[in-house]
Tab-separated table of C-alpha atoms and ligand atoms in Angstrom:
chain	number	residue	atom	x	y	z
A	2	MET	CA	6.393	118.309	-35.285
A	3	ILE	CA	4.035	120.010	-32.802
A	4	ARG	CA	5.092	123.617	-32.404
A	5	LYS	CA	2.215	125.471	-30.790
A	6	ALA	CA	0.427	125.351	-27.458
A	7	ILE	CA	-2.749	127.050	-26.303
A	8	PHE	CA	-3.153	128.046	-22.658
A	9	PRO	CA	-6.756	128.934	-21.785
A	10	VAL	CA	-6.384	131.390	-18.890
A	11	GLY	CA	-9.656	133.296	-19.009
A	12	GLY	CA	-11.305	131.664	-15.961
A	13	LEU	CA	-12.410	133.745	-12.989
A	14	GLY	CA	-10.942	131.543	-10.259
A	15	THR	CA	-13.924	132.053	-7.954
A	16	ARG	CA	-12.891	129.085	-5.793
A	17	PHE	CA	-9.830	131.018	-4.662
A	18	LEU	CA	-11.478	134.284	-3.752
A	19	PRO	CA	-10.406	136.604	-2.246
A	20	ALA	CA	-6.888	135.655	-3.449
A	21	THR	CA	-8.023	135.909	-7.066
A	22	LYS	CA	-9.981	139.141	-6.772
A	23	ALA	CA	-7.269	141.255	-8.404
A	24	MET	CA	-4.879	138.485	-9.481
A	25	PRO	CA	-5.353	135.737	-12.089
A	26	LYS	CA	-5.668	132.264	-10.537
A	27	GLU	CA	-2.952	131.087	-12.941
A	28	MET	CA	-0.518	133.362	-11.072
A	29	LEU	CA	-1.025	131.542	-7.757
A	30	PRO	CA	2.411	130.235	-6.784
A	31	VAL	CA	3.323	126.672	-5.940
A	32	VAL	CA	6.469	127.111	-3.814
A	33	ASP	CA	8.034	129.987	-5.822
A	34	LYS	CA	6.572	129.731	-9.317
A	35	PRO	CA	3.132	130.592	-10.661
A	36	LEU	CA	0.991	127.758	-12.002
A	37	ILE	CA	1.094	129.161	-15.528
A	38	GLN	CA	4.888	129.102	-15.596
A	39	TYR	CA	4.939	125.386	-14.752
A	40	ALA	CA	2.605	124.777	-17.709
A	41	VAL	CA	4.727	126.891	-20.071
A	42	GLU	CA	7.924	125.113	-18.969
A	43	GLU	CA	6.276	121.710	-19.424
A	44	ALA	CA	5.312	122.679	-22.991
A	45	ALA	CA	8.762	124.131	-23.764
A	46	ASP	CA	10.329	120.881	-22.548
A	47	ALA	CA	8.267	119.100	-25.231
A	48	GLY	CA	9.684	121.323	-27.992
A	49	ILE	CA	6.815	123.818	-28.150
A	50	GLU	CA	7.988	127.102	-29.695
A	51	GLU	CA	4.830	129.235	-29.816
A	52	PHE	CA	2.779	129.984	-26.720
A	53	ILE	CA	-0.775	131.227	-27.204
A	54	PHE	CA	-2.646	132.506	-24.163
A	55	VAL	CA	-6.404	132.894	-24.318
A	56	THR	CA	-6.976	135.557	-21.680
A	57	GLY	CA	-9.841	137.572	-20.289
A	58	ARG	CA	-10.302	140.658	-18.169
A	59	ASN	CA	-7.880	141.185	-15.243
A	60	LYS	CA	-5.196	138.936	-16.731
A	61	THR	CA	-2.511	141.516	-17.506
A	62	ALA	CA	-0.295	140.097	-14.735
A	63	ILE	CA	0.228	137.046	-16.986
A	64	GLU	CA	1.389	139.222	-19.893
A	65	ASP	CA	3.752	141.125	-17.597
A	66	HIS	CA	5.090	137.888	-16.139
A	67	PHE	CA	6.326	136.668	-19.527
A	68	ASP	CA	7.828	140.032	-20.503
A	69	HIS	CA	10.960	141.924	-19.483
A	70	SER	CA	10.747	143.906	-16.279
A	71	PHE	CA	13.380	146.553	-16.940
A	72	GLU	CA	13.103	148.148	-13.509
A	73	LEU	CA	13.545	144.807	-11.752
A	74	GLU	CA	16.397	143.757	-14.036
A	75	SER	CA	18.323	147.012	-13.636
A	76	THR	CA	17.822	146.975	-9.863
A	77	LEU	CA	19.056	143.383	-9.624
A	78	ALA	CA	22.042	144.257	-11.832
A	79	ALA	CA	22.877	147.342	-9.734
A	80	LYS	CA	22.730	145.294	-6.527
A	81	GLY	CA	24.845	142.506	-8.011
A	82	LYS	CA	22.109	139.884	-7.562
A	83	ARG	CA	23.335	137.784	-10.455
A	84	GLU	CA	21.462	134.584	-9.679
A	85	ALA	CA	18.078	136.324	-9.508
A	86	LEU	CA	18.887	138.306	-12.638
A	87	THR	CA	19.755	135.153	-14.592
A	88	LEU	CA	16.558	133.527	-13.367
A	89	VAL	CA	14.291	136.308	-14.634
A	90	LYS	CA	16.229	136.686	-17.902
A	91	ASN	CA	16.112	132.949	-18.640
A	92	MET	CA	12.325	133.047	-18.507
A	93	MET	CA	12.187	135.060	-21.713
A	94	HIS	CA	11.063	133.381	-24.917
A	95	ASN	CA	11.959	134.396	-28.477
A	96	PRO	CA	10.469	137.768	-29.417
A	97	GLY	CA	7.049	137.243	-30.977
A	98	SER	CA	6.649	133.651	-29.797
A	99	VAL	CA	4.254	134.534	-26.958
A	100	MET	CA	0.794	135.550	-28.159
A	101	TYR	CA	-2.363	136.728	-26.475
A	102	VAL	CA	-5.941	136.625	-27.645
A	103	ARG	CA	-8.912	137.768	-25.557
A	104	GLN	CA	-11.901	135.534	-24.944
A	105	GLN	CA	-14.648	138.140	-24.720
A	106	GLN	CA	-17.014	136.020	-22.640
A	107	PRO	CA	-16.552	132.906	-20.498
A	108	ALA	CA	-18.439	130.504	-22.783
A	109	GLY	CA	-16.513	127.331	-21.989
A	110	LEU	CA	-13.199	125.604	-22.671
A	111	GLY	CA	-14.131	124.774	-26.268
A	112	HIS	CA	-14.941	128.419	-26.895
A	113	ALA	CA	-11.626	129.522	-25.363
A	114	VAL	CA	-9.659	127.157	-27.602
A	115	TRP	CA	-11.687	128.265	-30.655
A	116	CYS	CA	-10.765	131.905	-29.917
A	117	ALA	CA	-7.157	130.988	-30.836
A	118	ARG	CA	-8.110	129.596	-34.264
A	119	HIS	CA	-6.555	132.409	-36.316
A	120	LEU	CA	-3.183	131.733	-34.724
A	121	ILE	CA	-3.236	128.036	-35.643
A	122	GLY	CA	-2.554	126.734	-39.139
A	123	ASP	CA	-3.265	123.297	-40.543
A	124	GLU	CA	-1.356	121.519	-37.798
A	125	PRO	CA	-1.989	119.723	-34.511
A	126	VAL	CA	-1.662	121.866	-31.392
A	127	VAL	CA	-1.279	121.220	-27.667
A	128	VAL	CA	-3.775	122.568	-25.116
A	129	LEU	CA	-2.700	122.857	-21.467
A	130	LEU	CA	-4.858	123.724	-18.458
A	131	ALA	CA	-2.606	125.284	-15.821
A	132	ASP	CA	-4.937	124.119	-13.013
A	133	ASP	CA	-3.685	120.606	-13.596
A	134	LEU	CA	-0.141	120.706	-12.265
A	135	ILE	CA	2.050	117.704	-12.959
A	136	LEU	CA	5.079	116.775	-10.869
A	137	GLY	CA	7.657	114.667	-12.684
A	138	LYS	CA	8.409	114.189	-16.361
A	139	SER	CA	6.763	116.636	-18.808
A	140	CYS	CA	3.358	115.147	-19.579
A	141	VAL	CA	3.202	117.062	-22.882
A	142	ARG	CA	6.533	115.582	-23.863
A	143	GLU	CA	5.286	112.068	-23.163
A	144	MET	CA	2.191	112.814	-25.253
A	145	VAL	CA	4.144	114.269	-28.180
A	146	GLU	CA	6.405	111.194	-28.143
A	147	ALA	CA	3.418	108.827	-28.140
A	148	TYR	CA	1.293	110.843	-30.615
A	149	GLN	CA	0.004	108.834	-33.567
A	150	GLY	CA	-2.000	111.526	-35.379
A	151	GLY	CA	-5.570	112.641	-34.747
A	152	ASN	CA	-6.358	113.583	-31.152
A	153	MET	CA	-4.834	112.651	-27.810
A	154	VAL	CA	-5.701	113.388	-24.195
A	155	ALA	CA	-3.800	112.729	-20.973
A	156	VAL	CA	-5.817	110.393	-18.764
A	157	MET	CA	-5.793	108.957	-15.266
A	158	ASN	CA	-8.054	106.608	-13.358
A	159	VAL	CA	-10.058	108.497	-10.734
A	160	PRO	CA	-12.249	107.290	-7.842
A	161	GLU	CA	-15.654	106.327	-9.245
A	162	ASP	CA	-17.535	108.961	-7.258
A	163	GLN	CA	-15.500	111.742	-8.960
A	164	THR	CA	-16.519	111.211	-12.602
A	165	GLY	CA	-18.763	114.300	-12.416
A	166	SER	CA	-15.650	116.523	-12.323
A	167	TYR	CA	-14.037	115.278	-15.532
A	168	GLY	CA	-14.358	114.339	-19.163
A	169	ILE	CA	-14.719	110.534	-19.059
A	170	VAL	CA	-13.507	108.063	-21.690
A	171	THR	CA	-15.270	105.013	-23.107
A	172	PRO	CA	-12.194	102.798	-23.494
A	173	GLY	CA	-11.388	100.460	-26.363
A	174	ALA	CA	-8.056	98.612	-26.581
A	175	ASP	CA	-6.013	99.458	-23.488
A	176	ASP	CA	-2.406	98.335	-22.931
A	177	GLY	CA	-2.252	99.993	-19.511
A	178	ARG	CA	-0.524	103.082	-20.900
A	179	VAL	CA	-2.208	103.986	-24.193
A	180	VAL	CA	-5.963	103.586	-24.352
A	181	ASP	CA	-8.064	103.798	-27.493
A	182	VAL	CA	-10.811	106.398	-26.984
A	183	LYS	CA	-14.129	105.048	-28.286
A	184	GLY	CA	-16.308	107.668	-26.623
A	185	LEU	CA	-15.949	110.791	-24.493
A	186	ILE	CA	-18.509	112.481	-22.284
A	187	GLU	CA	-18.228	115.640	-20.163
A	188	LYS	CA	-18.779	115.252	-16.408
A	189	PRO	CA	-21.165	112.301	-16.222
A	190	ALA	CA	-22.717	111.334	-12.882
A	191	PRO	CA	-21.107	108.121	-11.549
A	192	ALA	CA	-24.186	106.096	-12.552
A	193	ASP	CA	-23.865	107.263	-16.182
A	194	ALA	CA	-20.079	107.109	-16.465
A	195	PRO	CA	-18.717	104.676	-19.066
A	196	SER	CA	-15.520	104.161	-16.995
A	197	ASN	CA	-13.406	105.907	-14.386
A	198	ILE	CA	-10.786	106.958	-16.944
A	199	ALA	CA	-10.702	110.744	-16.709
A	200	VAL	CA	-9.230	113.429	-18.946
A	201	VAL	CA	-6.524	115.541	-17.307
A	202	GLY	CA	-5.942	119.012	-18.765
A	203	ARG	CA	-3.472	118.126	-21.528
A	204	TYR	CA	-4.622	117.649	-25.117
A	205	ILE	CA	-3.189	117.327	-28.598
A	206	ILE	CA	-5.923	118.381	-30.970
A	207	ALA	CA	-6.144	118.037	-34.737
A	208	PRO	CA	-7.076	121.103	-36.844
A	209	GLN	CA	-10.507	119.588	-37.635
A	210	VAL	CA	-11.506	120.211	-34.006
A	211	PHE	CA	-11.568	123.965	-34.735
A	212	GLU	CA	-14.055	123.389	-37.551
A	213	THR	CA	-16.317	121.441	-35.197
A	214	LEU	CA	-15.995	124.121	-32.519
A	215	SER	CA	-17.093	126.782	-34.996
A	216	SER	CA	-20.651	125.409	-34.835
A	217	GLN	CA	-20.717	126.846	-31.265
A	218	GLU	CA	-22.911	124.032	-29.965
A	219	ARG	CA	-23.501	124.183	-26.219
A	220	GLY	CA	-23.061	121.073	-24.057
A	221	ALA	CA	-22.703	120.334	-20.321
A	222	SER	CA	-23.341	123.411	-18.090
A	223	GLY	CA	-24.568	125.314	-21.182
A	224	GLU	CA	-20.953	125.814	-22.262
A	225	ILE	CA	-19.122	125.123	-25.529
A	226	GLN	CA	-17.158	122.051	-24.517
A	227	LEU	CA	-13.833	120.889	-25.937
A	228	THR	CA	-14.876	117.389	-24.849
A	229	ASP	CA	-17.897	117.444	-27.193
A	230	ALA	CA	-15.871	118.667	-30.174
A	231	LEU	CA	-13.312	115.901	-29.570
A	232	ALA	CA	-16.045	113.282	-29.210
A	233	LYS	CA	-17.350	114.259	-32.651
A	234	GLN	CA	-14.010	113.298	-34.250
A	235	ILE	CA	-14.269	109.701	-33.046
A	236	GLY	CA	-14.453	107.360	-36.004
A	237	SER	CA	-12.890	109.810	-38.454
A	238	ALA	CA	-9.479	110.243	-36.800
A	239	PRO	CA	-7.321	108.270	-34.347
A	240	PHE	CA	-8.010	109.199	-30.715
A	241	HIS	CA	-5.864	108.006	-27.829
A	242	GLY	CA	-5.610	108.561	-24.090
A	243	LEU	CA	-2.165	108.473	-22.494
A	244	ARG	CA	-1.559	107.540	-18.877
A	245	PHE	CA	1.368	109.834	-18.078
A	246	SER	CA	4.088	108.991	-15.576
A	247	GLY	CA	3.979	112.152	-13.421
A	248	GLU	CA	1.784	112.931	-10.431
A	249	ARG	CA	-1.127	115.291	-11.112
A	250	PHE	CA	-2.440	117.863	-8.642
A	251	ASP	CA	-5.816	119.537	-9.059
A	252	CYS	CA	-4.782	123.122	-8.347
A	253	GLY	CA	-8.321	124.263	-9.142
A	254	SER	CA	-9.247	123.033	-5.641
A	255	LYS	CA	-7.878	124.267	-2.330
A	256	LEU	CA	-6.929	120.775	-1.166
A	257	GLY	CA	-5.124	119.965	-4.414
A	258	PHE	CA	-3.333	123.313	-4.317
A	259	LEU	CA	-2.108	122.723	-0.756
A	260	GLN	CA	-1.039	119.176	-1.628
A	261	ALA	CA	0.869	120.530	-4.636
A	262	ASN	CA	2.723	123.025	-2.451
A	263	LEU	CA	3.741	120.301	-0.026
A	264	ALA	CA	4.724	117.814	-2.753
A	265	PHE	CA	6.719	120.364	-4.751
A	266	GLY	CA	8.261	121.643	-1.527
A	267	MET	CA	9.323	118.114	-0.625
A	268	SER	CA	10.901	117.626	-4.054
A	269	ASN	CA	12.884	120.866	-3.651
A	270	THR	CA	16.334	120.015	-2.309
A	271	ASP	CA	16.702	123.326	-0.421
A	272	LEU	CA	13.353	123.075	1.334
A	273	ALA	CA	12.797	119.341	1.747
A	274	PRO	CA	14.831	118.595	4.921
A	275	ASP	CA	13.313	121.377	7.046
A	276	LEU	CA	9.828	120.936	5.577
A	277	LYS	CA	9.813	117.185	6.266
A	278	ALA	CA	11.096	117.652	9.802
A	279	TRP	CA	8.443	120.296	10.472
A	280	MET	CA	5.655	118.114	9.061
A	281	GLN	CA	6.739	115.106	11.115
A	282	GLU	CA	6.731	117.231	14.264
A	283	ARG	CA	3.387	118.777	13.361
A	284	LEU	CA	1.696	115.425	12.714
A	285	LYS	CA	2.755	113.918	16.022
B	14	G1P	C1	-11.941	120.602	-17.845
B	14	G1P	C2	-12.519	119.702	-18.941
B	14	G1P	C3	-12.682	118.274	-18.428
B	14	G1P	C4	-11.362	117.766	-17.893
B	14	G1P	C5	-10.826	118.714	-16.799
B	14	G1P	C6	-9.447	118.296	-16.351
B	14	G1P	O1	-12.913	120.755	-16.833
B	14	G1P	O2	-13.745	120.233	-19.395
B	14	G1P	O3	-13.138	117.430	-19.474
B	14	G1P	O4	-11.508	116.462	-17.368
B	14	G1P	O5	-10.750	120.065	-17.301
B	14	G1P	O6	-8.999	119.084	-15.297
B	14	G1P	P1	-12.812	121.894	-15.668
B	14	G1P	O7	-11.995	121.274	-14.577
B	14	G1P	O8	-12.150	123.074	-16.285
B	14	G1P	O9	-14.216	122.144	-15.257
């Protein structure tokens, strides 16, 4: 039912300089895979067939990553490295199903999503932020399964002093998993926050959101916010938050990125025994 996903990857990644000077932040690896590939695999696991990247300058490494590398493939074949060859070949999607559109200026998440409008028809679409890395079951899959029309966001409860880093929900009916979204505000100070229920970077958005975004209204930080466009749909379409089952890591921060590497390393059967033993020794 939901076939398309948008991946906004135009951000500068200034928090990871100098690592991101010549490399997109979405290509930073957690264990052995770049952040953007985790997001693409999560979407594919939910049945997504079309992958739309909203890129910016210096992002060609992402395009190359999701394309054939003939030199690499022929070298691996010549050296008989079958496992590595299968791995890189299996990454390929159907020809024409990976699309790129350039966001000409960093004018906010809402603007990035709006830049993909010509590639979206009259259908709901998923938006994934690769910074939010989720360990466990595909969050997008859980959302698609729970989707009841209109708009949906993944949510999690955050410490009250952190509301200023997230879109925050005014909750209505809440069964502990699905919460009715009665209001949504971008990055409120703790004193102004309607709750501590925060939006994590996974959305299902209805086509009407693109119409709202076309007004190009600026919100928090002077940017065109997806949060504001979603908030405007409240009352005219269903809007739900889903508490997903996986564990989310904020890979837009150094601490979150390090935690993700350790957690994914510990869930990797090849690495886990030695990594755990080393950490135990180190923490003594
Ligand atoms: C974006 C959204 C915010 C959301 C967050 C999740 O903010 O604007 O509403 O809670 O992603 O990671 P950013 O972290 O890109 O500033």
